[in-house]
Short mmCIF file of C-alpha atoms in Angstrom, two decimals:
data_model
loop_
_atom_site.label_atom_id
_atom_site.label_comp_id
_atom_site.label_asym_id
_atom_site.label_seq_id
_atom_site.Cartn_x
_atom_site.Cartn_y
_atom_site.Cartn_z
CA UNK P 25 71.63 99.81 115.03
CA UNK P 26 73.18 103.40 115.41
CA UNK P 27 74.95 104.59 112.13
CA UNK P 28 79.03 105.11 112.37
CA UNK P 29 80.74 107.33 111.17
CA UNK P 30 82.30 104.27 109.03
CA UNK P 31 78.62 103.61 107.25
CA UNK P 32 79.04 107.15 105.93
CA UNK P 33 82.74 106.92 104.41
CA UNK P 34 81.93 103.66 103.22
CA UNK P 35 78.68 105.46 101.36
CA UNK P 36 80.34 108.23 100.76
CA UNK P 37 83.62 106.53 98.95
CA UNK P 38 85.69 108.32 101.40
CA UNK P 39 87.91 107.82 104.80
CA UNK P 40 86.50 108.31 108.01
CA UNK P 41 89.07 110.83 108.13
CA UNK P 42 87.74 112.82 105.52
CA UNK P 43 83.83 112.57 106.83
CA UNK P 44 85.60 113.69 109.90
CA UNK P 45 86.80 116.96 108.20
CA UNK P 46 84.07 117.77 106.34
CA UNK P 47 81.70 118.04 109.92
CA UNK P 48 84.52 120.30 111.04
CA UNK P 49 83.95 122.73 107.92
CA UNK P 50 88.09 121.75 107.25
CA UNK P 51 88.94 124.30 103.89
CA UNK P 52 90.90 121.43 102.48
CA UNK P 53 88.39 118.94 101.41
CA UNK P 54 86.77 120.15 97.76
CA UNK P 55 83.13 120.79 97.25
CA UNK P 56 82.80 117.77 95.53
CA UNK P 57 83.91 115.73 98.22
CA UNK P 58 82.05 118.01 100.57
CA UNK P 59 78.74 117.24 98.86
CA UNK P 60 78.93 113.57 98.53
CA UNK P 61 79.73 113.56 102.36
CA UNK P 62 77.31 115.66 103.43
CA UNK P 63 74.46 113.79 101.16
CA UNK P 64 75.40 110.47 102.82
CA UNK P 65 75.08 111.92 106.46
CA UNK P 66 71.63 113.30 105.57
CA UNK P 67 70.89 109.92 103.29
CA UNK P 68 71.73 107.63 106.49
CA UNK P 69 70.50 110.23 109.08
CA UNK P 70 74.17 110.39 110.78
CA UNK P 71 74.33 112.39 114.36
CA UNK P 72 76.21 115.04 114.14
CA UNK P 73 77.55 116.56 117.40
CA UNK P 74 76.67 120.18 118.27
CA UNK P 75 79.91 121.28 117.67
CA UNK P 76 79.57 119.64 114.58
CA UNK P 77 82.32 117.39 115.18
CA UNK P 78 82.61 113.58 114.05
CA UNK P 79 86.40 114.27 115.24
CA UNK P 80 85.99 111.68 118.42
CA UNK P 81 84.14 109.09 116.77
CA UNK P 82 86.55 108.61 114.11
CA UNK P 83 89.91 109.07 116.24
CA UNK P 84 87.79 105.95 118.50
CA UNK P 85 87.27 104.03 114.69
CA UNK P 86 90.62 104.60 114.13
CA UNK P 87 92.00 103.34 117.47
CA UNK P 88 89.56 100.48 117.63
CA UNK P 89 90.86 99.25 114.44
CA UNK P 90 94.40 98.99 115.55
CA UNK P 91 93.77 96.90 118.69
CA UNK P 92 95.55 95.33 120.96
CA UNK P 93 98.78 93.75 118.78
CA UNK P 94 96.94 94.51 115.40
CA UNK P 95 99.43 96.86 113.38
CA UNK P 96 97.83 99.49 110.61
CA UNK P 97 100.10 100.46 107.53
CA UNK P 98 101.95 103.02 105.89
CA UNK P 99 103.26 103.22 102.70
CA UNK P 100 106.57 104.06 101.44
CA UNK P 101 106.45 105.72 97.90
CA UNK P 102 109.95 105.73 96.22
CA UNK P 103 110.61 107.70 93.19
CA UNK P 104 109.89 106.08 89.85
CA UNK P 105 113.13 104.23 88.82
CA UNK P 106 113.81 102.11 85.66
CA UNK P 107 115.46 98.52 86.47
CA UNK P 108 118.78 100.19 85.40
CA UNK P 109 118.86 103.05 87.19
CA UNK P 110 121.03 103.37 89.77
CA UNK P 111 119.93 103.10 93.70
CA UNK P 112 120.49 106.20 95.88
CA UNK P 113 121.63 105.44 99.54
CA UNK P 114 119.86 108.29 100.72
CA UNK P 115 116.23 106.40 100.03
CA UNK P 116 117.50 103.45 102.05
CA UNK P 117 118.49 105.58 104.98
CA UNK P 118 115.34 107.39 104.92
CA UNK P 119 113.42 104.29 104.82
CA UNK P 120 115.04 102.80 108.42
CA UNK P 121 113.98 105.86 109.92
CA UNK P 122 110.35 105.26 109.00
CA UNK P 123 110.50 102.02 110.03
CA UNK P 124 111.93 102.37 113.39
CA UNK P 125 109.31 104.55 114.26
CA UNK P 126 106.33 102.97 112.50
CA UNK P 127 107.71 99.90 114.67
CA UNK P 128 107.69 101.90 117.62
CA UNK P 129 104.07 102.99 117.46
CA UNK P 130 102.92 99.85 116.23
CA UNK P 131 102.35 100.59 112.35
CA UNK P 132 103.89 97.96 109.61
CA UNK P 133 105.40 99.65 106.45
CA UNK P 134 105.15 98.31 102.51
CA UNK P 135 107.16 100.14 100.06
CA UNK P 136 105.38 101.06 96.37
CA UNK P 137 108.69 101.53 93.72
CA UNK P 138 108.17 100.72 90.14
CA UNK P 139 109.52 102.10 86.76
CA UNK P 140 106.30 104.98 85.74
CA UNK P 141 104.24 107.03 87.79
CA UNK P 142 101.35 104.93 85.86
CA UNK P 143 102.42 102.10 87.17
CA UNK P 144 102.78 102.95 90.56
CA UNK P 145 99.37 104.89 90.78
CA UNK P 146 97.67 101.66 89.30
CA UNK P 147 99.46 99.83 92.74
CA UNK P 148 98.35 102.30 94.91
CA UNK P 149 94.92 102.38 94.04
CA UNK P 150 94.48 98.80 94.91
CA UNK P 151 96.27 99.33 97.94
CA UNK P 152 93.49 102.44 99.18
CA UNK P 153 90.50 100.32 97.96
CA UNK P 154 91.59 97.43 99.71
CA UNK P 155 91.99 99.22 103.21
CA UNK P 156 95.42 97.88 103.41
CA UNK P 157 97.78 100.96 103.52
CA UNK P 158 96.36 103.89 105.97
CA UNK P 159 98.74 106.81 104.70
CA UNK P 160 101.60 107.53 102.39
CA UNK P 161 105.16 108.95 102.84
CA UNK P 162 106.99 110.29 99.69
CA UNK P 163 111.02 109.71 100.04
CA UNK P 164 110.60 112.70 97.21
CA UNK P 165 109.21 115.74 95.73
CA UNK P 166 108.46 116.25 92.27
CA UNK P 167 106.60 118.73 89.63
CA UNK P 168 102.89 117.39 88.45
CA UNK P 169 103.16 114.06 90.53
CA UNK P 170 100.11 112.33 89.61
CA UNK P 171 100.55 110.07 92.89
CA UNK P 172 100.68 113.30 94.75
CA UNK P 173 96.89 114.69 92.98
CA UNK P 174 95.77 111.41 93.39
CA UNK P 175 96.13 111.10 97.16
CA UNK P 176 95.06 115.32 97.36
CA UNK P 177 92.07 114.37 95.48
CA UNK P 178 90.78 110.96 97.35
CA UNK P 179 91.83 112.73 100.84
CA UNK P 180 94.58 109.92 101.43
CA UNK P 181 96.61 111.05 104.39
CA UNK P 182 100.00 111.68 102.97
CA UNK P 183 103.33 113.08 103.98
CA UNK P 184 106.46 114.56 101.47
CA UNK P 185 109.89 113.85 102.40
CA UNK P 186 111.06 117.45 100.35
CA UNK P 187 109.42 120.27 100.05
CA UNK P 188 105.94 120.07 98.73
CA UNK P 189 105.47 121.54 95.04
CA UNK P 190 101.74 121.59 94.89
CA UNK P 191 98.62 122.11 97.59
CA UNK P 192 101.57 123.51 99.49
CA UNK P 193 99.02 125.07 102.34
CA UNK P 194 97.78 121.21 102.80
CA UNK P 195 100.63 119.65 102.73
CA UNK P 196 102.66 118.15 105.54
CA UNK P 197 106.13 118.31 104.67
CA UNK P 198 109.44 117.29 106.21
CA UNK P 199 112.49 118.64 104.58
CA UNK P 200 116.32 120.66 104.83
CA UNK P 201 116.66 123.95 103.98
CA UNK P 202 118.61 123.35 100.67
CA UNK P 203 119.17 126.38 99.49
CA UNK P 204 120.88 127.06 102.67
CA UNK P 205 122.93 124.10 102.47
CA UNK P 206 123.84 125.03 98.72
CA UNK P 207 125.18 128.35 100.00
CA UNK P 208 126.95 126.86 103.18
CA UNK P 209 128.81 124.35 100.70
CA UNK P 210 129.96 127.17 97.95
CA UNK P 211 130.62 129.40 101.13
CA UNK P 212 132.89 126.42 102.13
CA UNK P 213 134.95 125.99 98.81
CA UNK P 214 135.34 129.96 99.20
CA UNK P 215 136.51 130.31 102.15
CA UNK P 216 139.58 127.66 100.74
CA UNK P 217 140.64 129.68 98.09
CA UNK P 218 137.86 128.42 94.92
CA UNK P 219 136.81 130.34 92.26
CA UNK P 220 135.94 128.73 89.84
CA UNK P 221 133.74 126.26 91.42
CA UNK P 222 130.85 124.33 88.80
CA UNK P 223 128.08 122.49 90.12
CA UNK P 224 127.40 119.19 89.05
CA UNK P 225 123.53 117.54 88.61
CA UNK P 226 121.39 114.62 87.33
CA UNK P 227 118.34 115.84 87.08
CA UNK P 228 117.49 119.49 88.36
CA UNK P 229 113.55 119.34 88.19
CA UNK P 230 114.47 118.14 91.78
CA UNK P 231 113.33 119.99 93.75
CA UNK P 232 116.35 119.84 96.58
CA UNK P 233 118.41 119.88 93.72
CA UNK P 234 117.40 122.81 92.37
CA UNK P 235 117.59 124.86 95.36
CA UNK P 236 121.06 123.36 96.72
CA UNK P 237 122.22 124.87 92.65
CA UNK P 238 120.12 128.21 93.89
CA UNK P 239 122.12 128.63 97.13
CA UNK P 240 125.36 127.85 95.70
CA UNK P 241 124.84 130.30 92.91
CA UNK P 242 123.30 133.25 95.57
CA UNK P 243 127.22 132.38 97.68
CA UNK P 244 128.72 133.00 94.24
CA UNK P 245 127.11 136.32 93.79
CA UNK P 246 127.88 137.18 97.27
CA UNK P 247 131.52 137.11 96.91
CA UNK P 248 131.30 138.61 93.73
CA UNK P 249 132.26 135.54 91.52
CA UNK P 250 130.61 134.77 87.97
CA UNK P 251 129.54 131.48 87.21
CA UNK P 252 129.91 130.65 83.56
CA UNK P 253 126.93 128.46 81.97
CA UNK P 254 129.56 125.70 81.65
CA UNK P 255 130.06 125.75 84.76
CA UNK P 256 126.59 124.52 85.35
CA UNK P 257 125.80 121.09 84.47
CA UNK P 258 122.08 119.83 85.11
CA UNK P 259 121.67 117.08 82.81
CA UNK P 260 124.51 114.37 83.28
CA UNK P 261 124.19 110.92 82.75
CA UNK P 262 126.13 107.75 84.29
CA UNK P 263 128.04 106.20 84.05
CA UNK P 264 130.18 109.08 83.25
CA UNK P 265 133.05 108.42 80.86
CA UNK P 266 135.44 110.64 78.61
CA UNK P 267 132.63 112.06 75.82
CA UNK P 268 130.34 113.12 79.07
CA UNK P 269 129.99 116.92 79.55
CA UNK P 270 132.05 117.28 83.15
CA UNK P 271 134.90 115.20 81.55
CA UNK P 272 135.09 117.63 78.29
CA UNK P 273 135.13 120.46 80.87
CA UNK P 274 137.75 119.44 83.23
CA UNK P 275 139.86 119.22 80.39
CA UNK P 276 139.22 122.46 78.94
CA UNK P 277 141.38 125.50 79.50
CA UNK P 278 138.83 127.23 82.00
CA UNK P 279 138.26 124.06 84.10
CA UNK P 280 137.27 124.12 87.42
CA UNK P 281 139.44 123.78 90.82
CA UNK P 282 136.16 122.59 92.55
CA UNK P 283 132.51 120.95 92.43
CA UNK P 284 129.46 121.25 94.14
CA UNK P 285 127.85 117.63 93.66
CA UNK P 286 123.84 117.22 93.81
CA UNK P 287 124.49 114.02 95.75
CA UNK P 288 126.66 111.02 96.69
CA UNK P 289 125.93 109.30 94.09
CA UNK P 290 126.96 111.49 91.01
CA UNK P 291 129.76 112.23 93.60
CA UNK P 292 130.88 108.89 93.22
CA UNK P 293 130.42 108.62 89.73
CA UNK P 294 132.49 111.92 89.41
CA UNK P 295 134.83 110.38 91.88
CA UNK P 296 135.97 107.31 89.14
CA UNK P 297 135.80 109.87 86.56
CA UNK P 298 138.89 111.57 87.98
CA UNK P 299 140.68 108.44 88.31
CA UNK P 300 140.30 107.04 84.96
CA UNK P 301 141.47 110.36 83.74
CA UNK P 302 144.30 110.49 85.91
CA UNK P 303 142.98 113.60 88.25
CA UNK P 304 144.20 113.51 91.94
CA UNK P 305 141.58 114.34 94.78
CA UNK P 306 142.36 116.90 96.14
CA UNK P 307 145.49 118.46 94.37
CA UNK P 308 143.92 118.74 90.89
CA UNK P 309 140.49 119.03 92.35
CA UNK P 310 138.04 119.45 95.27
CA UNK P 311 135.05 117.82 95.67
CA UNK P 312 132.22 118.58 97.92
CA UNK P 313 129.08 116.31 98.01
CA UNK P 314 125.73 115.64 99.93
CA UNK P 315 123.61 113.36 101.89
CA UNK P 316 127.12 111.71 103.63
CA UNK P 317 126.23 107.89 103.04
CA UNK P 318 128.50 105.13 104.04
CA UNK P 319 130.44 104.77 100.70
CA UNK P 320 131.44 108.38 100.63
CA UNK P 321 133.37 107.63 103.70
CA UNK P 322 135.16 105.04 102.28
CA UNK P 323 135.86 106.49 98.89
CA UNK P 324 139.64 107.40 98.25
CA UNK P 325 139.64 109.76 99.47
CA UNK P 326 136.29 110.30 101.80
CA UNK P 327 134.62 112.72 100.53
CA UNK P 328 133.94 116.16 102.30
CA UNK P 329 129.51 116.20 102.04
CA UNK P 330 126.74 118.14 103.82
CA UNK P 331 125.11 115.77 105.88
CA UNK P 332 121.30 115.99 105.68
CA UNK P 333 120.10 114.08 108.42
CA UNK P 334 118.46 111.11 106.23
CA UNK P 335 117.34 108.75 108.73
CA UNK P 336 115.98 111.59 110.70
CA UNK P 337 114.32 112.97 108.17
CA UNK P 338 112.59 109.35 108.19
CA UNK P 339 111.63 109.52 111.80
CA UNK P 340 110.17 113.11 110.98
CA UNK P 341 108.03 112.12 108.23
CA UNK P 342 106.88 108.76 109.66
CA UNK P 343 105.62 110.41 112.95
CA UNK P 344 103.55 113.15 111.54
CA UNK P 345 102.35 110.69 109.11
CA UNK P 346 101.16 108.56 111.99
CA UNK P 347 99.49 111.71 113.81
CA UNK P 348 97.95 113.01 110.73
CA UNK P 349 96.28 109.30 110.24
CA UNK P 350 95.35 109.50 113.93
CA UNK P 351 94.19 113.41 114.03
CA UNK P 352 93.11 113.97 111.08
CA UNK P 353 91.69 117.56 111.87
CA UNK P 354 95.43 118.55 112.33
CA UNK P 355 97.43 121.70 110.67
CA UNK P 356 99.63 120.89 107.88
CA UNK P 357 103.26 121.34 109.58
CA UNK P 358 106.21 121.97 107.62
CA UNK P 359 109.28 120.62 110.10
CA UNK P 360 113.09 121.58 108.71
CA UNK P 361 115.75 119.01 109.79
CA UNK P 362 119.19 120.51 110.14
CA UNK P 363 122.23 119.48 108.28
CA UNK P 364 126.07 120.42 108.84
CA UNK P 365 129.24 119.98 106.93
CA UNK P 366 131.51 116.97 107.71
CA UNK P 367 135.54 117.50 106.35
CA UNK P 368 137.16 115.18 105.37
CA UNK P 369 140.36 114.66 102.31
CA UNK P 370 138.55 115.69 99.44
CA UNK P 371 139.41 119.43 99.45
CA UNK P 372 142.05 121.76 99.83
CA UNK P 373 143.36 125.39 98.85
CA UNK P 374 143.68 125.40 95.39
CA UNK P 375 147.21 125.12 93.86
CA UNK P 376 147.13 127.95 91.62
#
């Protein structure tokens, strides 16, 4: 019997995919990798082409093991939450768009959440050595993600919802352009009247969060407007109440007549803060927020938000996800989904 290209990733310990890279000389798979691949081809006596491709025979593996009706999977990796924490709405809205088109080209979807990035990583290996999940889409981007070196190092097809923070040249990634969407919001406020504008965060290793905070503070400079380290809060925690930082400074003398809020759910948050302390949206204060979700529409008033396109950004990452697992000789893309600004009641010209 003729040896596959399947009896030398299963020798190997690697994906077709990546014995399918390694005979087309890809420069992302490691000498390591490289070696045990190339050991097992000459071990089993594997036909390569001429071209030195295994490229067909594993897009046919690939295809074959789909078949008629049979649906392959993708994973859906959510950020590492504790039970408390609180649920953003942009991670369910992201997570319709992958399924609607994992649906659509007859893939299945299983979502990995837990409350450590050991536990998760633990899940996930079972999932790869059991053959059940095919690639991985990120609804995030972090700093040293082990899930992230994991999947680099064991050649897992993955895509990042955000833009990638590590093996950035092998990385497909599928993401806004924050910092422009930081600037467009500050530019925004500006253009009202605002000056002192703050800008209010959870948890700025974000990645999108820190750039949104790097646009609005490049608009600042622009119009020649200082931003005073109060003004800058990275660090809150919710539920916010009266002791919180952003209550102490909207009751200081050098308050703010405006925020710039990571996201709708500190927006939110911020939102009941005013009303237990008796602040009127928008005469003593403008808000604008991000990721325009369903309950920032309803919120008295509806809040004014950049809307980033979440389900699309989905659909984005879900599709190249699905072409990566099927091609795996493919570029890493980067694709940018646009965002715009939706008004609504939550700001006005400043009274002063």
């Amino acid at each position: 019997m003729a040896v596959t290209i399947r009896d030398v990733a299963a020798l190997a310990g690697v994906s077709p995919a990546t014995v399918s890279r390694t005979c087309n000389n890809n420069p992302a798979i490691s000498a390591e990798t490289r070696e045990k691949v190339w050991q097992a081809i000459a071990q089993l006596g594997y036909q390569v082409t001429s071209s030195g491709s295994g490229t067909a025979e594993a897009e046919a593996a690939l295809a074959g093991s789909k078949g008629p009706g049979k649906a392959q999977t993708i994973g859906i990796i959510m950020r590492p939450q504790a039970q408390k924490g609180y649920d953003n709405p942009f991670v369910t809205r992201s997570i319709r768009g992958i399924s609607q088109e994992a649906m659509e080209q007859n893939y299945s979807t299983i979502v990995v959440s837990g409350e450590t990035y050991e536990q998760m990583l633990e899940y996930v290996k079972k999932l790869t050595a059991q053959q059940r999940v095919q690639g991985f889409v990120f609804l995030y981007s972090a700093l040293d993600d082990p899930l992230i070196s994991y999947m680099h190092e064991k050649e897992i097809p993955f895509v990042v919802i955000g833009k990638a923070s590590a093996y950035v040249n092998d990385t497909i990634y599928v993401d806004n352009d924050n910092l422009v969407a930081g600037q467009e919001a500050a530019n925004y406020l500006i253009s009202l009247g605002h000056r002192r504008i703050a800008f209010v965060c959870d948890n700025i290793s974000q990645i999108f969060a820190y750039e949104r905070q790097a646009g609005f503070r490049l608009s600042m400079m622009q119009n020649g407007l200082e931003v005073p380290e109060e003004y800058m809060l990275y660090g809150i925690s919710m539920p916010l109440d009266d002791s919180s930082s952003l209550a102490k400074l909207l009751q200081s003398s050098r308050r703010p007549t405006a925020l710039i809020i990571v996201d709708d759910t500190v927006a939110l948050a911020t939102l009941q803060l005013c009303h237990e302390m008796g602040m009127k949206l928008p005469d003593d204060l403008s808000i604008i927020t991000f990721n325009n979700s369903i309950m920032v529409k309803l919120a008295n008033p509806p809040l004014t938000t950049i809307d980033i396109n979440s389900r699309q950004l989905g659909v984005e990452a879900a599709s190249q996800l699905i072409n990566l697992i099927e091609h795996p000789y493919m570029t890493a893309t980067k694709i940018i989904v646009p965002h715009y600004l939706v008004e609504r009641k939550s700001c006005q010209a400043p009274k002063e």
